[in-house]
């Protein structure tokens, strides 16, 4: 079946068909194509997708082939100028934007029609002709990367530039954030240890710790914005305008003109989306929240039963029983989060804000209830500790060890099959393709960020009643770096690289959490027996003072966020300079017809696999 | 004395010396020069200062002389293409950026040296050689404008485009905002009238009014942002990048390179400014605030004395006496605001945020004190009404009628002198120049915005206890439009036009006020006897509920501000398109040296007066 070749000939791709030895059944013997590209085509592609690279003068500029000699790292014919992830992005973009010109059949599939303007890859994928495509690992680079990343056991920063080079900016920013968050937690952990060891929480210092939390969570996020901008500028993604990018490339929908770029691309029906949100998402979210509250109430019943049992007959067995309800509840929470995630993806094809909301409510509702309705600080501490530790253990298992174990089993099976088919012949590429085809697909950074978001919540919302929380999170995140790194390199298929200028919606999510943290910490301070002791006769006065302090802190937080620039000065200057030069260039162009035609040329270097 | 000619010859200006008949004393007989410019030079200047004009395709583009035919309103030789205010801005820019090339003396003034790179105009001004320069009114256009603006007494919108054409974008945006604010107040005023007439404030509806205030103040500001963006886009100032503009043109300071544009311009010593703020402004502001609080306490003493007098002997005289302290206090507040303004300008050369802060505290401190410390709603209502009415009357008098009266007296004197000198000869330009030279200078929109800001405060913070406030502000603003329009056209010198893309810091100031309004209104609701009646035994519960509602409202406010885009969709698309085309243009330019040299060419059309 050579019918897939039409996909590429028009696009000047380098395509090789991998020939597999005959296997037992026909179904597991797909046609596999490896897609590559010449360096010249990749460089032109870099211009087409609008990559920013470092210019001679140290600023980042949109790359053009004509100006290539003026870019800093461009030597000779440009070998090594583009990162691995960039090459991959260019090829992916090229494949995704391949659209049929005329209505025609796919040769060999009389029932499979291509419609003008529709994405060919998407069409082949949805019809099951193209089973999957993904970038192959680069064994050499991967070895070097994994060695410097997680194989040497010494205290050092992660090789973020190498990660970005191999996996792209999106993942590199996630690992940068993970590292930054972990380091930022260290002071809090260091303060937390003596608090926990010497039972300081029984004294006034409990209030001090809450105040520290407040300041910490604000400064933490403001400084991250600057770090993120510095990283993204150096990687060329900060200057690249998001708005010019195509919507999710393989998207199916009517073709229209992008009003900004003037390019033809699919348009998303916005009113339809609105309707779906209201008719499907809202009742669904409400139902799930109700279920979550119901489970919480069941948990409280169990908790009270356990406490009663312990009080009736205090011994070792019943004191262990005290922890059982929390542990069960923690496991149920994790399962519910997982179920909700699957259900949400099935119902609304990408309901990220709803998932976030549900996870937040699901994880923290019981803590809020214990803290502010029951006002039981002992139970709060116990519940927080159990939730945190259980969810950390579960996460590490679910996220890395389980997939790794499954992957190893699968590897062995593939190896066995390969050996049976080919004896001891060395077929390195064939073997690699076989192995990676069977690997699971990495679903993006959403789950990883979500986990950090929830940890941030545990630390910033309630840690003043359980100062060891920060220590636990630091320990978790140190192993998290290793397990995430390992999982990226060896458990999942190599993911498509995604350019990213910041952590996106997560910045907002973390900031919202830190605002909620101000409110929570102020309330916890107001509820603390030490503070209450200052106002023995009048609750009213205490509440008014706490509310006043909270308002001052919130105002201070906003002023701080306003005063600290999001982008460091020297990068602001460079960005403004780019804008200025661009406008000057636009002025200088004596051309009345400013709408440019966009050429879709498909360019390729790394390898993609197609199964017809 | 023709020594001033050196100012212009190098800059290809059209300069005419106006010859005045000999007068009584030499001092009042200055040399007067009228500066004009050719159309060609103006068009080149429009390109140099980076004006944006409407392109053929309906978007706004940076004007270039080479592309002039592609702009929408460019007909023939371009007569009428630039607005009056734009021409004036171009000439002003040219004059201000004239800098001496070498160290040399001003001919005729052996002691007056020009230093390389320093602004010539600024130097001549500071040495008293150049007494003043300003744009002359255009009698014809002014007549037309004032007729359509305030001379026809029918209900209509202001001719904002004409105002912008004549006075520039800064002033036009102020009048746009004034009109928008007034219209936005109408619903509140309409609701307020029955509240006041039927004494609804004694019932639950008092709470309803506070809730209405909350929603109103949020929506009001969000919608204004969109209106403002629409206006500014149409006027070409939204696309024009602020960062590229030179700092205040005539500025004195060491010359340095602007890191963005690469142009040579004066750099402001930032550390020096920081130091000045801490050493001078902070103690000064604190001292003034202390004074303001002291005056407030004196006012309360007076108030209690008046109330006691009334209670001891209730008759008409003592009931009038009840209002006297508030009126005196209102007058004192206005005087203190004025004094602070002068002092601040003298001490720190432009302390706008401090002036804002001081005015806010000065005007509202007593109301906050009455509302939340004394919790005396009757006194609050009376005090609010007196402050509002007194300050409105004072403002109208101080701002328009007093200057007008002074101006008329001055006009008569000038006319008399002119007649004495020249008999009945008709010298229209000479006469106009004489008249306008004597007029006061308009100090910018700051005071006008400040007045609106304080009115907004009165309305949004406390109007639920005095529902007539909105009615008073609407009435005030209707006369304000007329008096401000009149004052711009006939009382002050024509101001230099200032391009503006939005109302700048005032947006932030109004938003801050509306956040404070949420807090105040919630607190007022909590203090209302009707709400208190629901919680007869427990103040604590009431406070907690009010605080919870307040937090929900604040969260709702932020979500609303986040959800409503600041710039309407169709303008966002146009702006993104400009960015996109600019970057494309920059990419296409095969030039390794991107820093462009900036030519300062001085271009002129309207008239400027110089007195050497």
PDB file of N, CA and C in Angstrom, chain A residues 47 55 57 61 63-64 67 70 241 244 259-261 263 508 539-540 543 547 550-551 558 562 573 576-587 589-592 594-596 598, chain B residues 47 50 55 57 61 63-64 67 70 241 244 259-261 263 508 539-540 543 547 550-551 562 573 576-587 589-590 592 594-596 598:
ATOM      1  N   UNK A  47      11.199  30.250   9.416  1.00  0.00           N
ATOM      2  CA  UNK A  47      10.697  31.580   9.057  1.00  0.00           C
ATOM      3  C   UNK A  47       9.175  31.565   8.965  1.00  0.00           C
ATOM      4  N   UNK A  55      19.646  37.467  17.885  1.00  0.00           N
ATOM      5  CA  UNK A  55      20.286  38.260  16.851  1.00  0.00           C
ATOM      6  C   UNK A  55      21.707  38.590  17.293  1.00  0.00           C
ATOM      7  N   UNK A  57      22.945  41.382  18.008  1.00  0.00           N
ATOM      8  CA  UNK A  57      23.029  42.388  19.070  1.00  0.00           C
ATOM      9  C   UNK A  57      22.487  41.879  20.399  1.00  0.00           C
ATOM     10  N   UNK A  61      15.055  38.150  17.517  1.00  0.00           N
ATOM     11  CA  UNK A  61      14.387  38.679  16.313  1.00  0.00           C
ATOM     12  C   UNK A  61      13.715  37.540  15.572  1.00  0.00           C
ATOM     13  N   UNK A  63      13.186  35.070  12.874  1.00  0.00           N
ATOM     14  CA  UNK A  63      14.185  34.532  11.964  1.00  0.00           C
ATOM     15  C   UNK A  63      13.729  34.660  10.521  1.00  0.00           C
ATOM     16  N   UNK A  64      14.632  35.097   9.667  1.00  0.00           N
ATOM     17  CA  UNK A  64      14.361  35.039   8.227  1.00  0.00           C
ATOM     18  C   UNK A  64      15.558  34.395   7.564  1.00  0.00           C
ATOM     19  N   UNK A  67      18.138  36.864   6.205  1.00  0.00           N
ATOM     20  CA  UNK A  67      19.009  37.496   7.204  1.00  0.00           C
ATOM     21  C   UNK A  67      19.791  36.483   8.010  1.00  0.00           C
ATOM     22  N   UNK A  70      22.934  37.073  10.077  1.00  0.00           N
ATOM     23  CA  UNK A  70      22.970  38.051  11.161  1.00  0.00           C
ATOM     24  C   UNK A  70      22.562  37.463  12.492  1.00  0.00           C
ATOM     25  N   UNK A 241       4.261  36.361  18.905  1.00  0.00           N
ATOM     26  CA  UNK A 241       2.903  36.720  19.256  1.00  0.00           C
ATOM     27  C   UNK A 241       1.991  35.507  19.191  1.00  0.00           C
ATOM     28  N   UNK A 244      -0.948  35.203  16.542  1.00  0.00           N
ATOM     29  CA  UNK A 244      -0.717  34.904  15.142  1.00  0.00           C
ATOM     30  C   UNK A 244      -0.728  33.413  14.882  1.00  0.00           C
ATOM     31  N   UNK A 259      -8.733  36.914  10.689  1.00  0.00           N
ATOM     32  CA  UNK A 259      -8.767  38.352  10.423  1.00  0.00           C
ATOM     33  C   UNK A 259      -7.420  39.025  10.681  1.00  0.00           C
ATOM     34  N   UNK A 260      -6.571  38.404  11.462  1.00  0.00           N
ATOM     35  CA  UNK A 260      -5.278  39.017  11.777  1.00  0.00           C
ATOM     36  C   UNK A 260      -4.261  38.735  10.683  1.00  0.00           C
ATOM     37  N   UNK A 261      -4.089  37.439  10.382  1.00  0.00           N
ATOM     38  CA  UNK A 261      -3.020  37.088   9.462  1.00  0.00           C
ATOM     39  C   UNK A 261      -3.484  37.057   8.024  1.00  0.00           C
ATOM     40  N   UNK A 263      -4.706  34.592   6.713  1.00  0.00           N
ATOM     41  CA  UNK A 263      -4.523  33.232   6.210  1.00  0.00           C
ATOM     42  C   UNK A 263      -5.825  32.455   6.322  1.00  0.00           C
ATOM     43  N   UNK A 508      -2.586  32.526  36.716  1.00  0.00           N
ATOM     44  CA  UNK A 508      -3.830  33.040  37.279  1.00  0.00           C
ATOM     45  C   UNK A 508      -4.343  32.129  38.388  1.00  0.00           C
ATOM     46  N   UNK A 539     -16.311  39.163  70.788  1.00  0.00           N
ATOM     47  CA  UNK A 539     -15.985  38.549  69.513  1.00  0.00           C
ATOM     48  C   UNK A 539     -16.043  39.574  68.382  1.00  0.00           C
ATOM     49  N   UNK A 540     -16.994  40.493  68.499  1.00  0.00           N
ATOM     50  CA  UNK A 540     -17.218  41.477  67.443  1.00  0.00           C
ATOM     51  C   UNK A 540     -15.948  42.259  67.131  1.00  0.00           C
ATOM     52  N   UNK A 543     -13.364  40.153  65.323  1.00  0.00           N
ATOM     53  CA  UNK A 543     -13.687  39.932  63.912  1.00  0.00           C
ATOM     54  C   UNK A 543     -13.406  41.186  63.096  1.00  0.00           C
ATOM     55  N   UNK A 547     -10.832  41.406  60.037  1.00  0.00           N
ATOM     56  CA  UNK A 547     -11.290  41.803  58.706  1.00  0.00           C
ATOM     57  C   UNK A 547     -10.500  43.017  58.209  1.00  0.00           C
ATOM     58  N   UNK A 550      -7.117  41.907  57.188  1.00  0.00           N
ATOM     59  CA  UNK A 550      -7.214  41.175  55.923  1.00  0.00           C
ATOM     60  C   UNK A 550      -7.318  42.141  54.742  1.00  0.00           C
ATOM     61  N   UNK A 551      -8.125  43.197  54.901  1.00  0.00           N
ATOM     62  CA  UNK A 551      -8.268  44.159  53.815  1.00  0.00           C
ATOM     63  C   UNK A 551      -6.950  44.863  53.537  1.00  0.00           C
ATOM     64  N   UNK A 558      -2.110  43.686  46.288  1.00  0.00           N
ATOM     65  CA  UNK A 558      -2.359  44.231  44.961  1.00  0.00           C
ATOM     66  C   UNK A 558      -1.353  45.315  44.614  1.00  0.00           C
ATOM     67  N   UNK A 562       1.297  45.266  41.605  1.00  0.00           N
ATOM     68  CA  UNK A 562       1.270  46.372  40.651  1.00  0.00           C
ATOM     69  C   UNK A 562       2.651  47.011  40.522  1.00  0.00           C
ATOM     70  N   UNK A 573      12.873  46.581  27.665  1.00  0.00           N
ATOM     71  CA  UNK A 573      13.528  47.458  26.688  1.00  0.00           C
ATOM     72  C   UNK A 573      13.708  46.722  25.369  1.00  0.00           C
ATOM     73  N   UNK A 576      10.329  46.361  23.623  1.00  0.00           N
ATOM     74  CA  UNK A 576       9.884  47.645  23.080  1.00  0.00           C
ATOM     75  C   UNK A 576      10.681  47.979  21.836  1.00  0.00           C
ATOM     76  N   UNK A 577      11.957  47.653  21.868  1.00  0.00           N
ATOM     77  CA  UNK A 577      12.829  47.914  20.728  1.00  0.00           C
ATOM     78  C   UNK A 577      12.360  47.130  19.504  1.00  0.00           C
ATOM     79  N   UNK A 578      11.961  45.882  19.735  1.00  0.00           N
ATOM     80  CA  UNK A 578      11.466  45.059  18.633  1.00  0.00           C
ATOM     81  C   UNK A 578      10.213  45.686  18.036  1.00  0.00           C
ATOM     82  N   UNK A 579       9.293  46.105  18.916  1.00  0.00           N
ATOM     83  CA  UNK A 579       8.070  46.749  18.445  1.00  0.00           C
ATOM     84  C   UNK A 579       8.400  47.989  17.627  1.00  0.00           C
ATOM     85  N   UNK A 580       9.325  48.771  18.170  1.00  0.00           N
ATOM     86  CA  UNK A 580       9.695  50.018  17.502  1.00  0.00           C
ATOM     87  C   UNK A 580      10.273  49.739  16.126  1.00  0.00           C
ATOM     88  N   UNK A 581      11.240  48.824  16.082  1.00  0.00           N
ATOM     89  CA  UNK A 581      11.870  48.507  14.805  1.00  0.00           C
ATOM     90  C   UNK A 581      10.863  47.947  13.810  1.00  0.00           C
ATOM     91  N   UNK A 582       9.911  47.143  14.320  1.00  0.00           N
ATOM     92  CA  UNK A 582       8.905  46.566  13.441  1.00  0.00           C
ATOM     93  C   UNK A 582       8.058  47.658  12.808  1.00  0.00           C
ATOM     94  N   UNK A 583       7.606  48.611  13.640  1.00  0.00           N
ATOM     95  CA  UNK A 583       6.757  49.674  13.104  1.00  0.00           C
ATOM     96  C   UNK A 583       7.538  50.516  12.101  1.00  0.00           C
ATOM     97  N   UNK A 584       8.796  50.771  12.423  1.00  0.00           N
ATOM     98  CA  UNK A 584       9.632  51.532  11.494  1.00  0.00           C
ATOM     99  C   UNK A 584       9.732  50.796  10.164  1.00  0.00           C
ATOM    100  N   UNK A 585       9.932  49.465  10.267  1.00  0.00           N
ATOM    101  CA  UNK A 585      10.075  48.674   9.047  1.00  0.00           C
ATOM    102  C   UNK A 585       8.792  48.709   8.241  1.00  0.00           C
ATOM    103  N   UNK A 586       7.662  48.638   8.944  1.00  0.00           N
ATOM    104  CA  UNK A 586       6.375  48.650   8.249  1.00  0.00           C
ATOM    105  C   UNK A 586       6.191  49.969   7.511  1.00  0.00           C
ATOM    106  N   UNK A 587       6.598  51.061   8.174  1.00  0.00           N
ATOM    107  CA  UNK A 587       6.461  52.370   7.558  1.00  0.00           C
ATOM    108  C   UNK A 587       7.286  52.463   6.283  1.00  0.00           C
ATOM    109  N   UNK A 589       8.124  50.256   4.191  1.00  0.00           N
ATOM    110  CA  UNK A 589       7.759  49.436   3.046  1.00  0.00           C
ATOM    111  C   UNK A 589       6.781  50.156   2.146  1.00  0.00           C
ATOM    112  N   UNK A 590       7.189  50.485   0.943  1.00  0.00           N
ATOM    113  CA  UNK A 590       6.298  51.175   0.021  1.00  0.00           C
ATOM    114  C   UNK A 590       5.485  50.113  -0.702  1.00  0.00           C
ATOM    115  N   UNK A 591       4.427  49.691  -0.037  1.00  0.00           N
ATOM    116  CA  UNK A 591       3.600  48.664  -0.660  1.00  0.00           C
ATOM    117  C   UNK A 591       2.188  48.934  -0.242  1.00  0.00           C
ATOM    118  N   UNK A 592       1.302  49.039  -1.177  1.00  0.00           N
ATOM    119  CA  UNK A 592      -0.072  49.357  -0.805  1.00  0.00           C
ATOM    120  C   UNK A 592      -0.842  48.117  -0.404  1.00  0.00           C
ATOM    121  N   UNK A 594      -0.914  45.232   1.765  1.00  0.00           N
ATOM    122  CA  UNK A 594      -0.163  44.752   2.914  1.00  0.00           C
ATOM    123  C   UNK A 594      -0.521  43.341   3.325  1.00  0.00           C
ATOM    124  N   UNK A 595      -1.627  42.856   2.806  1.00  0.00           N
ATOM    125  CA  UNK A 595      -2.000  41.503   3.193  1.00  0.00           C
ATOM    126  C   UNK A 595      -1.128  40.524   2.455  1.00  0.00           C
ATOM    127  N   UNK A 596      -0.404  39.754   3.174  1.00  0.00           N
ATOM    128  CA  UNK A 596       0.512  38.856   2.498  1.00  0.00           C
ATOM    129  C   UNK A 596      -0.089  37.477   2.327  1.00  0.00           C
ATOM    130  N   UNK A 598       0.187  33.618   2.404  1.00  0.00           N
ATOM    131  CA  UNK A 598       0.938  32.739   3.284  1.00  0.00           C
ATOM    132  C   UNK A 598       1.169  31.428   2.541  1.00  0.00           C
TER     133      UNK A 598
ATOM    134  N   UNK B  47       5.088  61.836   9.688  1.00  0.00           N
ATOM    135  CA  UNK B  47       5.794  60.562   9.636  1.00  0.00           C
ATOM    136  C   UNK B  47       6.815  60.479  10.767  1.00  0.00           C
ATOM    137  N   UNK B  50       5.379  59.863  14.074  1.00  0.00           N
ATOM    138  CA  UNK B  50       4.730  58.548  14.125  1.00  0.00           C
ATOM    139  C   UNK B  50       3.220  58.596  14.260  1.00  0.00           C
ATOM    140  N   UNK B  55      -6.136  53.888   7.116  1.00  0.00           N
ATOM    141  CA  UNK B  55      -5.663  53.333   5.858  1.00  0.00           C
ATOM    142  C   UNK B  55      -6.863  53.035   4.968  1.00  0.00           C
ATOM    143  N   UNK B  57      -7.932  50.259   3.982  1.00  0.00           N
ATOM    144  CA  UNK B  57      -8.724  49.098   4.398  1.00  0.00           C
ATOM    145  C   UNK B  57      -9.447  49.309   5.728  1.00  0.00           C
ATOM    146  N   UNK B  61      -2.879  52.928  10.368  1.00  0.00           N
ATOM    147  CA  UNK B  61      -1.486  52.571  10.054  1.00  0.00           C
ATOM    148  C   UNK B  61      -0.588  53.771  10.316  1.00  0.00           C
ATOM    149  N   UNK B  63       1.611  56.631   9.484  1.00  0.00           N
ATOM    150  CA  UNK B  63       1.635  57.396   8.240  1.00  0.00           C
ATOM    151  C   UNK B  63       3.059  57.472   7.687  1.00  0.00           C
ATOM    152  N   UNK B  64       3.187  57.255   6.398  1.00  0.00           N
ATOM    153  CA  UNK B  64       4.463  57.544   5.743  1.00  0.00           C
ATOM    154  C   UNK B  64       4.173  58.365   4.511  1.00  0.00           C
ATOM    155  N   UNK B  67       3.825  56.393   1.255  1.00  0.00           N
ATOM    156  CA  UNK B  67       2.568  55.658   1.082  1.00  0.00           C
ATOM    157  C   UNK B  67       1.340  56.559   1.133  1.00  0.00           C
ATOM    158  N   UNK B  70      -2.160  55.870  -0.116  1.00  0.00           N
ATOM    159  CA  UNK B  70      -2.930  54.720   0.355  1.00  0.00           C
ATOM    160  C   UNK B  70      -3.767  55.042   1.584  1.00  0.00           C
ATOM    161  N   UNK B 241       2.658  53.632  19.877  1.00  0.00           N
ATOM    162  CA  UNK B 241       3.268  53.111  21.094  1.00  0.00           C
ATOM    163  C   UNK B 241       3.792  54.240  21.962  1.00  0.00           C
ATOM    164  N   UNK B 244       7.663  54.751  22.703  1.00  0.00           N
ATOM    165  CA  UNK B 244       8.604  55.289  21.730  1.00  0.00           C
ATOM    166  C   UNK B 244       8.681  56.805  21.801  1.00  0.00           C
ATOM    167  N   UNK B 259      17.260  53.426  24.973  1.00  0.00           N
ATOM    168  CA  UNK B 259      17.592  52.050  24.599  1.00  0.00           C
ATOM    169  C   UNK B 259      16.613  51.445  23.601  1.00  0.00           C
ATOM    170  N   UNK B 260      15.414  51.991  23.532  1.00  0.00           N
ATOM    171  CA  UNK B 260      14.414  51.430  22.619  1.00  0.00           C
ATOM    172  C   UNK B 260      14.597  51.963  21.204  1.00  0.00           C
ATOM    173  N   UNK B 261      14.618  53.302  21.097  1.00  0.00           N
ATOM    174  CA  UNK B 261      14.630  53.893  19.766  1.00  0.00           C
ATOM    175  C   UNK B 261      16.046  54.102  19.263  1.00  0.00           C
ATOM    176  N   UNK B 263      17.618  56.659  19.791  1.00  0.00           N
ATOM    177  CA  UNK B 263      17.778  58.088  19.561  1.00  0.00           C
ATOM    178  C   UNK B 263      18.452  58.743  20.754  1.00  0.00           C
ATOM    179  N   UNK B 508      -7.120  53.805  36.684  1.00  0.00           N
ATOM    180  CA  UNK B 508      -6.726  53.100  37.900  1.00  0.00           C
ATOM    181  C   UNK B 508      -7.334  53.763  39.130  1.00  0.00           C
ATOM    182  N   UNK B 539     -24.356  40.346  67.022  1.00  0.00           N
ATOM    183  CA  UNK B 539     -23.628  41.205  66.089  1.00  0.00           C
ATOM    184  C   UNK B 539     -22.634  40.394  65.264  1.00  0.00           C
ATOM    185  N   UNK B 540     -22.056  39.382  65.916  1.00  0.00           N
ATOM    186  CA  UNK B 540     -21.005  38.590  65.275  1.00  0.00           C
ATOM    187  C   UNK B 540     -21.494  37.973  63.976  1.00  0.00           C
ATOM    188  N   UNK B 543     -21.902  40.558  61.238  1.00  0.00           N
ATOM    189  CA  UNK B 543     -20.624  40.987  60.653  1.00  0.00           C
ATOM    190  C   UNK B 543     -20.069  39.909  59.732  1.00  0.00           C
ATOM    191  N   UNK B 547     -19.283  40.442  55.831  1.00  0.00           N
ATOM    192  CA  UNK B 547     -17.928  40.231  55.311  1.00  0.00           C
ATOM    193  C   UNK B 547     -17.940  39.189  54.197  1.00  0.00           C
ATOM    194  N   UNK B 550     -19.365  40.722  51.137  1.00  0.00           N
ATOM    195  CA  UNK B 550     -18.380  41.650  50.579  1.00  0.00           C
ATOM    196  C   UNK B 550     -17.329  40.889  49.768  1.00  0.00           C
ATOM    197  N   UNK B 551     -16.848  39.768  50.316  1.00  0.00           N
ATOM    198  CA  UNK B 551     -15.839  38.992  49.595  1.00  0.00           C
ATOM    199  C   UNK B 551     -16.391  38.434  48.289  1.00  0.00           C
ATOM    200  N   UNK B 562     -12.266  40.735  34.572  1.00  0.00           N
ATOM    201  CA  UNK B 562     -11.418  39.810  33.830  1.00  0.00           C
ATOM    202  C   UNK B 562     -12.136  39.314  32.575  1.00  0.00           C
ATOM    203  N   UNK B 573      -8.632  42.757  16.871  1.00  0.00           N
ATOM    204  CA  UNK B 573      -8.208  42.119  15.621  1.00  0.00           C
ATOM    205  C   UNK B 573      -7.363  43.083  14.811  1.00  0.00           C
ATOM    206  N   UNK B 576      -3.938  43.483  16.413  1.00  0.00           N
ATOM    207  CA  UNK B 576      -3.116  42.286  16.214  1.00  0.00           C
ATOM    208  C   UNK B 576      -2.625  42.227  14.772  1.00  0.00           C
ATOM    209  N   UNK B 577      -3.484  42.666  13.869  1.00  0.00           N
ATOM    210  CA  UNK B 577      -3.129  42.673  12.458  1.00  0.00           C
ATOM    211  C   UNK B 577      -1.963  43.617  12.200  1.00  0.00           C
ATOM    212  N   UNK B 578      -2.001  44.764  12.863  1.00  0.00           N
ATOM    213  CA  UNK B 578      -0.903  45.721  12.719  1.00  0.00           C
ATOM    214  C   UNK B 578       0.393  45.106  13.224  1.00  0.00           C
ATOM    215  N   UNK B 579       0.343  44.476  14.399  1.00  0.00           N
ATOM    216  CA  UNK B 579       1.529  43.822  14.960  1.00  0.00           C
ATOM    217  C   UNK B 579       2.054  42.777  13.994  1.00  0.00           C
ATOM    218  N   UNK B 580       1.121  41.990  13.475  1.00  0.00           N
ATOM    219  CA  UNK B 580       1.503  40.911  12.569  1.00  0.00           C
ATOM    220  C   UNK B 580       2.184  41.465  11.328  1.00  0.00           C
ATOM    221  N   UNK B 581       1.550  42.462  10.710  1.00  0.00           N
ATOM    222  CA  UNK B 581       2.116  43.038   9.497  1.00  0.00           C
ATOM    223  C   UNK B 581       3.466  43.684   9.780  1.00  0.00           C
ATOM    224  N   UNK B 582       3.588  44.297  10.967  1.00  0.00           N
ATOM    225  CA  UNK B 582       4.856  44.934  11.310  1.00  0.00           C
ATOM    226  C   UNK B 582       5.968  43.908  11.394  1.00  0.00           C
ATOM    227  N   UNK B 583       5.695  42.803  12.093  1.00  0.00           N
ATOM    228  CA  UNK B 583       6.722  41.777  12.237  1.00  0.00           C
ATOM    229  C   UNK B 583       7.080  41.181  10.882  1.00  0.00           C
ATOM    230  N   UNK B 584       6.058  40.995  10.053  1.00  0.00           N
ATOM    231  CA  UNK B 584       6.311  40.481   8.708  1.00  0.00           C
ATOM    232  C   UNK B 584       7.220  41.437   7.944  1.00  0.00           C
ATOM    233  N   UNK B 585       6.909  42.732   8.082  1.00  0.00           N
ATOM    234  CA  UNK B 585       7.695  43.739   7.374  1.00  0.00           C
ATOM    235  C   UNK B 585       9.132  43.730   7.867  1.00  0.00           C
ATOM    236  N   UNK B 586       9.290  43.592   9.194  1.00  0.00           N
ATOM    237  CA  UNK B 586      10.641  43.583   9.763  1.00  0.00           C
ATOM    238  C   UNK B 586      11.422  42.389   9.240  1.00  0.00           C
ATOM    239  N   UNK B 587      10.726  41.244   9.150  1.00  0.00           N
ATOM    240  CA  UNK B 587      11.402  40.051   8.664  1.00  0.00           C
ATOM    241  C   UNK B 587      11.882  40.244   7.220  1.00  0.00           C
ATOM    242  N   UNK B 589      12.779  42.830   5.643  1.00  0.00           N
ATOM    243  CA  UNK B 589      13.823  43.807   5.372  1.00  0.00           C
ATOM    244  C   UNK B 589      15.196  43.162   5.475  1.00  0.00           C
ATOM    245  N   UNK B 590      15.887  43.085   4.366  1.00  0.00           N
ATOM    246  CA  UNK B 590      17.206  42.481   4.384  1.00  0.00           C
ATOM    247  C   UNK B 590      18.194  43.578   4.754  1.00  0.00           C
ATOM    248  N   UNK B 592      21.088  44.396   7.905  1.00  0.00           N
ATOM    249  CA  UNK B 592      21.669  43.923   9.157  1.00  0.00           C
ATOM    250  C   UNK B 592      21.716  45.037  10.189  1.00  0.00           C
ATOM    251  N   UNK B 594      19.777  47.494  12.012  1.00  0.00           N
ATOM    252  CA  UNK B 594      18.365  47.836  12.189  1.00  0.00           C
ATOM    253  C   UNK B 594      18.137  49.142  12.945  1.00  0.00           C
ATOM    254  N   UNK B 595      19.154  49.639  13.566  1.00  0.00           N
ATOM    255  CA  UNK B 595      18.953  50.878  14.323  1.00  0.00           C
ATOM    256  C   UNK B 595      18.917  52.039  13.352  1.00  0.00           C
ATOM    257  N   UNK B 596      17.840  52.669  13.349  1.00  0.00           N
ATOM    258  CA  UNK B 596      17.718  53.733  12.367  1.00  0.00           C
ATOM    259  C   UNK B 596      18.091  55.082  12.943  1.00  0.00           C
ATOM    260  N   UNK B 598      17.510  58.920  13.426  1.00  0.00           N
ATOM    261  CA  UNK B 598      16.284  59.686  13.528  1.00  0.00           C
ATOM    262  C   UNK B 598      16.589  61.108  13.106  1.00  0.00           C
TER     263      UNK B 598
END
